[in-house]
PDB file of C-alpha atoms in Angstrom:
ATOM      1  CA  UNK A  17      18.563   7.268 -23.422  1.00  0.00           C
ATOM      2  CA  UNK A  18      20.845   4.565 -22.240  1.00  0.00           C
ATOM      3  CA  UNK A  19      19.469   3.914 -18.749  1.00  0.00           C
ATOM      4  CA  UNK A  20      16.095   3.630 -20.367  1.00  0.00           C
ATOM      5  CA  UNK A  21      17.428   0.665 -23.433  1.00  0.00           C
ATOM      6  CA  UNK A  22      19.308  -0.924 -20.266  1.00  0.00           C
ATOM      7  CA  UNK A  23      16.559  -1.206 -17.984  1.00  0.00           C
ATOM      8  CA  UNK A  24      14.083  -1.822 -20.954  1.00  0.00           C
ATOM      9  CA  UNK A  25      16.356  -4.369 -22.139  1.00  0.00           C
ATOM     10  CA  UNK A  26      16.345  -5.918 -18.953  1.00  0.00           C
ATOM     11  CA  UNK A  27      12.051  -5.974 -18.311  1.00  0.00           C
ATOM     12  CA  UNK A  28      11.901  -7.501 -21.797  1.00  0.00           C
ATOM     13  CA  UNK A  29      14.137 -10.229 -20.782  1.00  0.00           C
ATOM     14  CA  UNK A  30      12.496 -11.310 -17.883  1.00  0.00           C
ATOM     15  CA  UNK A  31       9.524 -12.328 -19.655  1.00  0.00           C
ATOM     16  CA  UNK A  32      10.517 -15.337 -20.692  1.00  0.00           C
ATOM     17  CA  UNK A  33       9.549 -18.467 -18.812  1.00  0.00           C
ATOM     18  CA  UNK A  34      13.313 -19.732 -18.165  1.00  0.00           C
ATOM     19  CA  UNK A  35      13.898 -16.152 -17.174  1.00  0.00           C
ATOM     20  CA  UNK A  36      11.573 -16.464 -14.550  1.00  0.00           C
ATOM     21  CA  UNK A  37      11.930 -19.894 -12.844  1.00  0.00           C
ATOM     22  CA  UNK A  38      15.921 -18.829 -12.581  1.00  0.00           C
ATOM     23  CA  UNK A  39      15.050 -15.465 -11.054  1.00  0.00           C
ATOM     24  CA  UNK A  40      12.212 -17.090  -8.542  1.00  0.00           C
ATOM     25  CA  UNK A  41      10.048 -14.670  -9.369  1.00  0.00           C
ATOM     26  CA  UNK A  42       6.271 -15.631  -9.003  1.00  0.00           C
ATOM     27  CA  UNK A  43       3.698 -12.765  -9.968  1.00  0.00           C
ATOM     28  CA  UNK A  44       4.406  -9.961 -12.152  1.00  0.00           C
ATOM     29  CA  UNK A  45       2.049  -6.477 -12.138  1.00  0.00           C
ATOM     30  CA  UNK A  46       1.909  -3.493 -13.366  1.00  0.00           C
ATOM     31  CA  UNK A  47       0.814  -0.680 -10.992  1.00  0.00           C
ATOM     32  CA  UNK A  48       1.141   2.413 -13.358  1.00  0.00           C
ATOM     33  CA  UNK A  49      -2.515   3.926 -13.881  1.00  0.00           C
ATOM     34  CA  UNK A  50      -2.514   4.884 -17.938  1.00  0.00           C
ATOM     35  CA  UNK A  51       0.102   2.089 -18.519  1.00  0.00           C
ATOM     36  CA  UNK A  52      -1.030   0.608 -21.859  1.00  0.00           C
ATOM     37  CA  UNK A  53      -2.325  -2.599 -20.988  1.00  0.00           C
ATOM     38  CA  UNK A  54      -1.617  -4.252 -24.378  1.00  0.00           C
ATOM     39  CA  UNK A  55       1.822  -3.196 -24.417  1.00  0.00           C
ATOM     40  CA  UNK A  56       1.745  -5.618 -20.359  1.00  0.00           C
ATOM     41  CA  UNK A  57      -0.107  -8.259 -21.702  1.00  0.00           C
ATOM     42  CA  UNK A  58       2.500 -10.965 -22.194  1.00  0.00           C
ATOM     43  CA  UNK A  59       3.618 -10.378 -18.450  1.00  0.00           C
ATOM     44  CA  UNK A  60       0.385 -10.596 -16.869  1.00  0.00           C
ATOM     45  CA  UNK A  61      -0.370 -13.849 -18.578  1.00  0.00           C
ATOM     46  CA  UNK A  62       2.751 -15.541 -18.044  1.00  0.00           C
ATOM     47  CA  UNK A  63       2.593 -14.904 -14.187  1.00  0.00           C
ATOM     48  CA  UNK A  64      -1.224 -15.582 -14.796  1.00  0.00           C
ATOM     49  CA  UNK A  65      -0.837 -19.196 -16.075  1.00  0.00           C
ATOM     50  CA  UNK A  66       1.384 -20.231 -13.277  1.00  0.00           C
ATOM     51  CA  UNK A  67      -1.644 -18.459 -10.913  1.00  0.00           C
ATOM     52  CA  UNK A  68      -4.765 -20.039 -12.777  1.00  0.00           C
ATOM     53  CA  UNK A  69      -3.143 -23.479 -13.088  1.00  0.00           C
ATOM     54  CA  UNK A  70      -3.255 -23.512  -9.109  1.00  0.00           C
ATOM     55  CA  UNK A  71       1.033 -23.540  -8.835  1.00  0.00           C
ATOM     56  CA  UNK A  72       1.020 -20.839  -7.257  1.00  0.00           C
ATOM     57  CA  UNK A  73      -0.654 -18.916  -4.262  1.00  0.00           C
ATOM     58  CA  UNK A  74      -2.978 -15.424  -4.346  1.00  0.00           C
ATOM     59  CA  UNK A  75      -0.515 -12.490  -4.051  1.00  0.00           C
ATOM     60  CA  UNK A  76      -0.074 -11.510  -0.248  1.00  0.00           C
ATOM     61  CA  UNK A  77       0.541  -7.884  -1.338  1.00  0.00           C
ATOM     62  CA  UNK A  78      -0.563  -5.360  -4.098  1.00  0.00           C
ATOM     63  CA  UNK A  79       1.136  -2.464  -2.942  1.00  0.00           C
ATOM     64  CA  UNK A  80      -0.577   0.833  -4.250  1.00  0.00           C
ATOM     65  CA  UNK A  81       1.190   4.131  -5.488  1.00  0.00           C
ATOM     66  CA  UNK A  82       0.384   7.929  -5.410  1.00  0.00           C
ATOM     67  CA  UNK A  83       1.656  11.072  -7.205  1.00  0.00           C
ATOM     68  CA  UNK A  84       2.648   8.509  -9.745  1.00  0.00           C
ATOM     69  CA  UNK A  85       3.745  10.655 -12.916  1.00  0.00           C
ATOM     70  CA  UNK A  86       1.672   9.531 -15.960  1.00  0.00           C
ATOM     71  CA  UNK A  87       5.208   9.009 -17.458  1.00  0.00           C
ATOM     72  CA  UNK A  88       6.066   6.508 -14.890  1.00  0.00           C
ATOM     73  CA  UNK A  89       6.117   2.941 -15.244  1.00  0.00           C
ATOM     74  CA  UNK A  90       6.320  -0.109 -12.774  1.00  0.00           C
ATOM     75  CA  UNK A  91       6.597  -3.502 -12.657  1.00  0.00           C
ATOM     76  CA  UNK A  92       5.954  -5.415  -9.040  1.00  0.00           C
ATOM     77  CA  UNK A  93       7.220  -9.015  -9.034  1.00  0.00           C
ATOM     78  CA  UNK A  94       6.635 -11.403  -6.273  1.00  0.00           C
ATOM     79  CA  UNK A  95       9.243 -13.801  -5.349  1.00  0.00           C
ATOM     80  CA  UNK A  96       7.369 -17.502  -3.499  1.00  0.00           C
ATOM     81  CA  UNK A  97       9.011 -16.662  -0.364  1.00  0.00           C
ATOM     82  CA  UNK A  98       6.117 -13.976  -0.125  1.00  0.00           C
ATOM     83  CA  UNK A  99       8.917 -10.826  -0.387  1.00  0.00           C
ATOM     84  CA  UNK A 100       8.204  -8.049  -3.601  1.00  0.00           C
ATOM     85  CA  UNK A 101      10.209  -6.067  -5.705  1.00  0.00           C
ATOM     86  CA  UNK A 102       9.222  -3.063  -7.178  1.00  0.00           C
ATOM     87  CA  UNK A 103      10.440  -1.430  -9.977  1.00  0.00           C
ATOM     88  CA  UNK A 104       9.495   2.321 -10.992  1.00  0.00           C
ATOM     89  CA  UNK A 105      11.100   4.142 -13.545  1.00  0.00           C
ATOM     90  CA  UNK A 106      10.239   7.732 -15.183  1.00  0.00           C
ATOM     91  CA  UNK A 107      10.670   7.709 -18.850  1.00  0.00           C
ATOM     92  CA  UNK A 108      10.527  11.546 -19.022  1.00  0.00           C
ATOM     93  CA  UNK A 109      11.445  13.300 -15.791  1.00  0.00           C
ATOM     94  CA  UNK A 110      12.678  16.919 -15.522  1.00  0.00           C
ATOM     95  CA  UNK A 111      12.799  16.853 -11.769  1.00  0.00           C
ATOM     96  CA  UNK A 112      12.019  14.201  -9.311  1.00  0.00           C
ATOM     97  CA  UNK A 113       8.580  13.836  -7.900  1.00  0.00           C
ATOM     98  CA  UNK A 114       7.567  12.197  -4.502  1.00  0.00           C
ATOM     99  CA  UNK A 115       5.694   9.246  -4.856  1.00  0.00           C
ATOM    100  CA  UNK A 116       4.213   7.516  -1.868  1.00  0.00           C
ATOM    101  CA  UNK A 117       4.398   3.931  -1.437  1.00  0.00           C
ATOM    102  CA  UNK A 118       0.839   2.622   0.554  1.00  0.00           C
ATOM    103  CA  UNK A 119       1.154  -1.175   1.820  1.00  0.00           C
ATOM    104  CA  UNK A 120      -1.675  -0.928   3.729  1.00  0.00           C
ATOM    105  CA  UNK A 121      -2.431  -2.668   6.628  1.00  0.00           C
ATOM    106  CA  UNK A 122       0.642  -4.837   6.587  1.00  0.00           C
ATOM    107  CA  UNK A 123       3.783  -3.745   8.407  1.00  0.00           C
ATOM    108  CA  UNK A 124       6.678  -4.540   6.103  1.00  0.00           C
ATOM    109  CA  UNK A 125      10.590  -3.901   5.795  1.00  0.00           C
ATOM    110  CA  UNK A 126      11.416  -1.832   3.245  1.00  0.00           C
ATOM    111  CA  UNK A 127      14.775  -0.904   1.146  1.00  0.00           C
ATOM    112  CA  UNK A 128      14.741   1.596  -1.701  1.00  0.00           C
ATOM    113  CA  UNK A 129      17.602   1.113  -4.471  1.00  0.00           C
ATOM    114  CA  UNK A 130      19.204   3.388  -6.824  1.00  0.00           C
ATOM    115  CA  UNK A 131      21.060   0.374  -9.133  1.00  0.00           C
ATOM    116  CA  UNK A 132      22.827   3.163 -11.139  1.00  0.00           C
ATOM    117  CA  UNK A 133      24.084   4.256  -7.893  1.00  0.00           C
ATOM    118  CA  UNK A 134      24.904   1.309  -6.328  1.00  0.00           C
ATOM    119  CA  UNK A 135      24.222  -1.965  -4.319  1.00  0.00           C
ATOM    120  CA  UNK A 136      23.451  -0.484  -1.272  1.00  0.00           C
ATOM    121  CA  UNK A 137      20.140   0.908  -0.076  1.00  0.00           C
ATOM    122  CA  UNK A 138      19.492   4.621  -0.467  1.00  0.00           C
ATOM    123  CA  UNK A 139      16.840   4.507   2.421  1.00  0.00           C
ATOM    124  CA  UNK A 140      15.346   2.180   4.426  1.00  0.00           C
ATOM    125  CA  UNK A 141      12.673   1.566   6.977  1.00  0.00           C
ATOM    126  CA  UNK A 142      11.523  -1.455   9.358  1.00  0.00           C
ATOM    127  CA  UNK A 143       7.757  -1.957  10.157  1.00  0.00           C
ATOM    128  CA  UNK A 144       6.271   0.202   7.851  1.00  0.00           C
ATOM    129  CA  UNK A 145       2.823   0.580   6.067  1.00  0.00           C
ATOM    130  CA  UNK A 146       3.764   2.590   3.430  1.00  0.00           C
ATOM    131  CA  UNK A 147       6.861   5.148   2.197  1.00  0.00           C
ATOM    132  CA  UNK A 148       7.748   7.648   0.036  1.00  0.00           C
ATOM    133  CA  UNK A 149      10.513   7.718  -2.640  1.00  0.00           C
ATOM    134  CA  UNK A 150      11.705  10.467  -4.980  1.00  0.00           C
ATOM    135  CA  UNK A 151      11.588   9.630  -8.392  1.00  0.00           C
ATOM    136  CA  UNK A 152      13.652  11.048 -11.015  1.00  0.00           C
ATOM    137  CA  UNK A 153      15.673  10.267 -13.859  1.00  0.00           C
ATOM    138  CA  UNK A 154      17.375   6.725 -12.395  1.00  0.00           C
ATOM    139  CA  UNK A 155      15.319   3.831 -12.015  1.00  0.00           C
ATOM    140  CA  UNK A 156      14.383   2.649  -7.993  1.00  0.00           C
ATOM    141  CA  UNK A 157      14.013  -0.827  -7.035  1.00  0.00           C
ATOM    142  CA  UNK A 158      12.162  -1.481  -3.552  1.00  0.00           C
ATOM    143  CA  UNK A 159      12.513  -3.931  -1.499  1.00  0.00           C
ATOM    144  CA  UNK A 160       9.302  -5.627  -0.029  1.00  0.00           C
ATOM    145  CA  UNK A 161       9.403  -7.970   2.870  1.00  0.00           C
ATOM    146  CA  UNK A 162       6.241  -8.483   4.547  1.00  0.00           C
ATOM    147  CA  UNK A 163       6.332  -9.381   8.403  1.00  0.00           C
TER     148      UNK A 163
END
């Protein structure tokens, strides 16, 4: 499955420490229930060591998901300037399932990407708590900026 290796290839990559300074990207979770948490483990300690050594701040945001397929996996990546980007991909889907998006108590701006679609936003929404997407077969990429 092509978009699978391409987007795999592309998680993989952005482990490395290099990877990360260059990409500014600050904490990396994974918010899939079921995920196997071996399988994570390099990614949650490299964002972890720059965390525990004091270099960088608590999270702002953990976003949390329902109607997540057990299929699904995500990755949520936290740039320093506070703003997240979410990743959720469905390694097996027949037909796309709504999952909803909860930010809770903190109104953000929001932008949902298809990147096998294109660069521009597929929806959008300004001063929300929370959103739903549709997930299918292409990968989404959301856009997190707290206000």
């Amino acid at each position: 499955m092509r978009r699978y290796s391409l987007f795999n290839t592309l998680y993989v990559n952005a482990t490395a420490a290099a990877d990360m300074k260059y990409l500014g990207i600050s904490h990396v979770r994974d918010l899939a229930p079921g995920n196997d948490p071996a399988s994570f483990a390099p990614y949650a300690a490299l964002a972890g060591l720059a965390y525990a050594s004091g270099s960088l701040p608590a999270p702002a945001l953990t976003p949390t998901l329902a109607n997540l397929p057990v299929t699904a996996r995500t990755v949520l990546m936290e740039k320093p300037d506070g703003s997240l980007w979410l990743a959720i991909w469905n390694e097996s889907a027949t037909s796309p399932t709504t999952v909803s998006i909860y930010l809770g108590n903190v109104t953000s701006d929001a932008s949902v990407y298809d990147p096998l679609t294109g660069t521009a936003p597929v929806s959008t929404g300004s001063g929300v708590t929370g959103m739903t997407v549709a997930l299918g077969t292409d990968p989404l990429i959301v856009s997190i900026q707290p206000e």
